[in-house]
Coordinates of C-alpha atoms in Angstrom, one line a residue:
M1041 CA 9.0 24.1 -16.7
G1042 CA 12.3 25.0 -14.9
E1043 CA 13.7 23.6 -11.1
E1044 CA 12.2 26.3 -9.2
E1045 CA 8.7 26.0 -11.5
L1046 CA 8.9 21.9 -10.8
E1047 CA 9.4 22.3 -6.9
I1048 CA 6.2 24.8 -6.9
A1049 CA 4.3 22.3 -9.3
S1050 CA 5.4 19.7 -6.9
K1051 CA 3.8 21.1 -4.1
M1052 CA 0.3 21.1 -5.9
V1053 CA 0.1 17.7 -6.0
S1054 CA -2.4 16.2 -3.4
P1055 CA -3.5 12.7 -3.1
V1056 CA -7.4 12.1 -3.3
Y1057 CA -7.4 8.0 -2.7
A1058 CA -5.4 5.1 -2.2
S1059 CA -6.0 1.6 -3.3
A1060 CA -4.7 -1.7 -1.8
F1061 CA -5.0 -5.7 -3.0
F1062 CA -3.6 -8.1 -0.9
N1063 CA -2.3 -11.6 -2.2
V1064 CA -2.1 -14.2 0.7
S1065 CA -0.6 -17.5 -0.3
L1066 CA 1.4 -20.3 1.6
D1067 CA 4.6 -18.4 -0.2
G1068 CA 3.7 -15.3 1.8
I1069 CA 1.8 -11.8 1.3
K1070 CA 2.5 -9.6 -1.8
Y1071 CA 0.4 -6.6 -2.6
V1072 CA -0.3 -3.7 -5.0
L1073 CA -0.6 -0.4 -3.7
I1074 CA -2.1 2.5 -5.8
F1075 CA -2.1 6.1 -4.8
D1076 CA -4.0 8.4 -6.6
Y1077 CA -3.4 12.4 -7.1
I1078 CA -4.8 15.4 -8.2
D1079 CA -2.0 16.9 -10.1
P1080 CA -3.3 20.7 -11.4
A1081 CA 0.0 21.8 -12.6
G1082 CA 0.9 18.6 -14.5
Y1083 CA 4.2 18.1 -12.4
Y1084 CA 4.4 14.0 -12.8
K1085 CA 3.4 14.8 -16.6
R1086 CA 6.5 17.1 -16.7
I1087 CA 8.2 13.9 -15.3
L1088 CA 6.8 11.6 -17.1
G1089 CA 8.7 13.2 -20.1
D1090 CA 12.1 13.3 -18.6
E1091 CA 13.7 10.0 -18.2
N1092 CA 16.4 11.5 -16.0
L1093 CA 13.5 13.0 -13.6
L1094 CA 11.5 10.0 -13.8
K1095 CA 14.3 8.0 -12.8
R1096 CA 15.3 10.7 -9.6
E1097 CA 11.4 10.5 -9.0
L1098 CA 11.0 6.8 -8.8
E1099 CA 13.9 6.5 -7.0
L1100 CA 12.9 9.0 -4.1
V1101 CA 9.1 7.4 -4.1
T1102 CA 10.8 4.1 -3.4
N1103 CA 12.9 5.2 -1.0
N1104 CA 10.3 6.6 1.0
M1105 CA 7.8 3.8 1.1
Q1106 CA 10.8 1.7 2.1
S1107 CA 11.4 3.7 4.9
F1108 CA 7.7 3.7 5.9
L1109 CA 8.0 -0.2 5.2
D1110 CA 11.0 -0.4 7.5
E1111 CA 9.2 1.0 10.2
E1112 CA 6.3 -1.3 10.6
E1113 CA 6.7 -4.5 13.2
I1114 CA 5.5 -6.9 10.8
L1115 CA 4.4 -10.7 12.6
I1116 CA 3.8 -14.0 10.7
N1117 CA 2.6 -16.0 13.3
G1118 CA 4.5 -14.8 15.7
E1119 CA 8.1 -14.2 13.9
K1120 CA 9.4 -11.2 12.4
A1121 CA 8.8 -10.6 8.5
S1122 CA 9.8 -7.8 6.4
A1123 CA 8.3 -6.0 3.4
E1124 CA 9.9 -4.9 0.5
V1125 CA 9.3 -2.9 -2.3
L1126 CA 9.4 -4.7 -5.5
L1127 CA 8.2 -1.8 -8.2
T1128 CA 7.6 1.3 -8.3
D1129 CA 5.6 2.8 -11.1
I1130 CA 4.0 6.1 -12.0
G1131 CA 1.4 7.5 -14.6
L1132 CA -1.3 9.4 -15.9
R1133 CA -5.0 8.1 -15.6
G1134 CA -6.5 9.5 -18.5
E1135 CA -5.3 13.4 -18.2
P1136 CA -2.4 15.5 -17.0
S1137 CA -4.1 16.7 -13.7
R1138 CA -4.7 12.9 -12.7
A1139 CA -1.2 10.9 -11.4
Y1140 CA -1.0 7.8 -9.6
I1141 CA 2.0 6.5 -7.9
L1142 CA 2.1 2.2 -7.9
F1143 CA 4.2 -0.1 -5.7
I1144 CA 4.2 -3.9 -5.3
I1145 CA 5.4 -5.0 -2.4
E1146 CA 6.3 -8.2 -1.1
I1147 CA 5.8 -9.2 2.7
R1148 CA 8.5 -12.4 3.0
S1149 CA 7.2 -15.3 5.0
R1150 CA 6.1 -18.7 4.5
L1151 CA 2.7 -19.6 5.9
K1152 CA 1.3 -22.6 7.0
K1153 CA -1.7 -24.8 6.5
G1154 CA -4.1 -24.3 9.2
I1155 CA -4.3 -21.3 11.6
N1156 CA -2.3 -18.1 10.8
I1157 CA -1.8 -15.0 12.5
Y1158 CA -0.8 -11.5 10.6
E1159 CA -0.1 -8.6 12.9
N1160 CA 1.4 -5.2 11.9
K1161 CA 2.3 -2.7 14.1
Y1162 CA 3.2 1.0 13.0
E1163 CA 2.6 4.4 13.7
R1164 CA -0.8 6.0 14.0
E1165 CA -1.9 8.7 11.8
E1166 CA -4.6 10.8 10.1
F1167 CA -5.8 9.7 6.3
G1168 CA -5.2 12.4 4.3
Y1169 CA -7.7 10.6 1.5
D1170 CA -10.2 7.6 1.2
Y1171 CA -9.2 4.5 0.8
T1172 CA -10.0 0.8 0.1
A1173 CA -8.2 -2.2 0.3
Y1174 CA -8.9 -5.7 -0.3
W1175 CA -7.2 -8.9 1.0
I1176 CA -7.4 -11.9 -0.9
F1177 CA -7.0 -15.4 0.8
P1178 CA -7.0 -18.9 -1.2
R1179 CA -10.3 -20.5 -1.6
G1180 CA -11.3 -22.2 1.0
A1181 CA -9.4 -20.0 3.5
K1182 CA -11.6 -18.8 6.5
I1183 CA -11.0 -15.9 8.2
Y1184 CA -11.6 -15.5 12.4
E1185 CA -11.1 -12.3 12.7
A1186 CA -9.6 -9.1 10.9
M1187 CA -8.9 -6.2 13.1
L1188 CA -7.9 -3.1 10.2
G1189 CA -8.9 0.4 10.0
G1190 CA -11.7 1.4 8.9
S1191 CA -15.2 -0.5 8.1
V1192 CA -14.3 -4.5 7.5
D1193 CA -16.9 -6.8 5.4
I1194 CA -15.7 -10.4 5.3
I1195 CA -17.0 -12.0 1.9
E1196 CA -15.9 -15.5 2.0
N1197 CA -12.1 -15.6 1.3
I1198 CA -12.1 -11.5 0.9
V1199 CA -11.3 -9.2 3.3
V1200 CA -12.4 -5.8 2.3
V1201 CA -11.3 -2.4 4.0
K1202 CA -12.7 0.9 3.5
G1203 CA -11.9 4.1 5.3
S1204 CA -12.4 8.2 4.7
K1205 CA -10.2 11.0 5.0
G1206 CA -9.9 12.0 8.3
D1207 CA -9.7 8.3 9.9
I1208 CA -7.0 7.7 12.3
S1209 CA -5.4 4.6 11.3
P1210 CA -5.6 2.1 13.9
G1211 CA -1.6 1.8 14.5
Y1212 CA -1.9 -2.2 15.1
E1213 CA -3.6 -4.7 12.5
R1214 CA -4.4 -8.6 13.2
I1215 CA -6.1 -11.0 11.1
K1216 CA -6.2 -14.5 12.0
F1217 CA -7.0 -17.0 9.4
E1218 CA -6.6 -20.5 8.2
I1219 CA -5.5 -22.0 5.1
K1220 CA -6.9 -25.4 4.1

């Protein structure tokens, strides 16, 4: 596949699903964010077969994600916190037309025993895919409030968020919780 064919193939890739797994602890918040794609022309299969192309693509998507994170205003207990991409991975899910991009992200902040408030302000946008997010808090944690996009269920120390393609992100998230 030449450069021109590769560029055409890249434009055929479309997101179909996103999932996120947030782990909340006294050390802060770390999460895994996974985007699943339909890739009919095998763009990512080609990328994965070429070390130089893979390195370039990983750098590109990492920088793009980091720039989105840098635009967010994250507050933990009223103090500014920042998010950083720690690792990016690209792979296939069983066949060349099903690709994924995975990010491991850390929000650097110390939480405290007692009441904590997480807030995030970001640009509102329309989701182009269905999504699910799981916020996992320490055992015994109490979640008082979870204002997140989509439908929200609180199951003991876990918050489950589900949304659909076409939903509009709220632009503001807030979780009030207590760590014992």
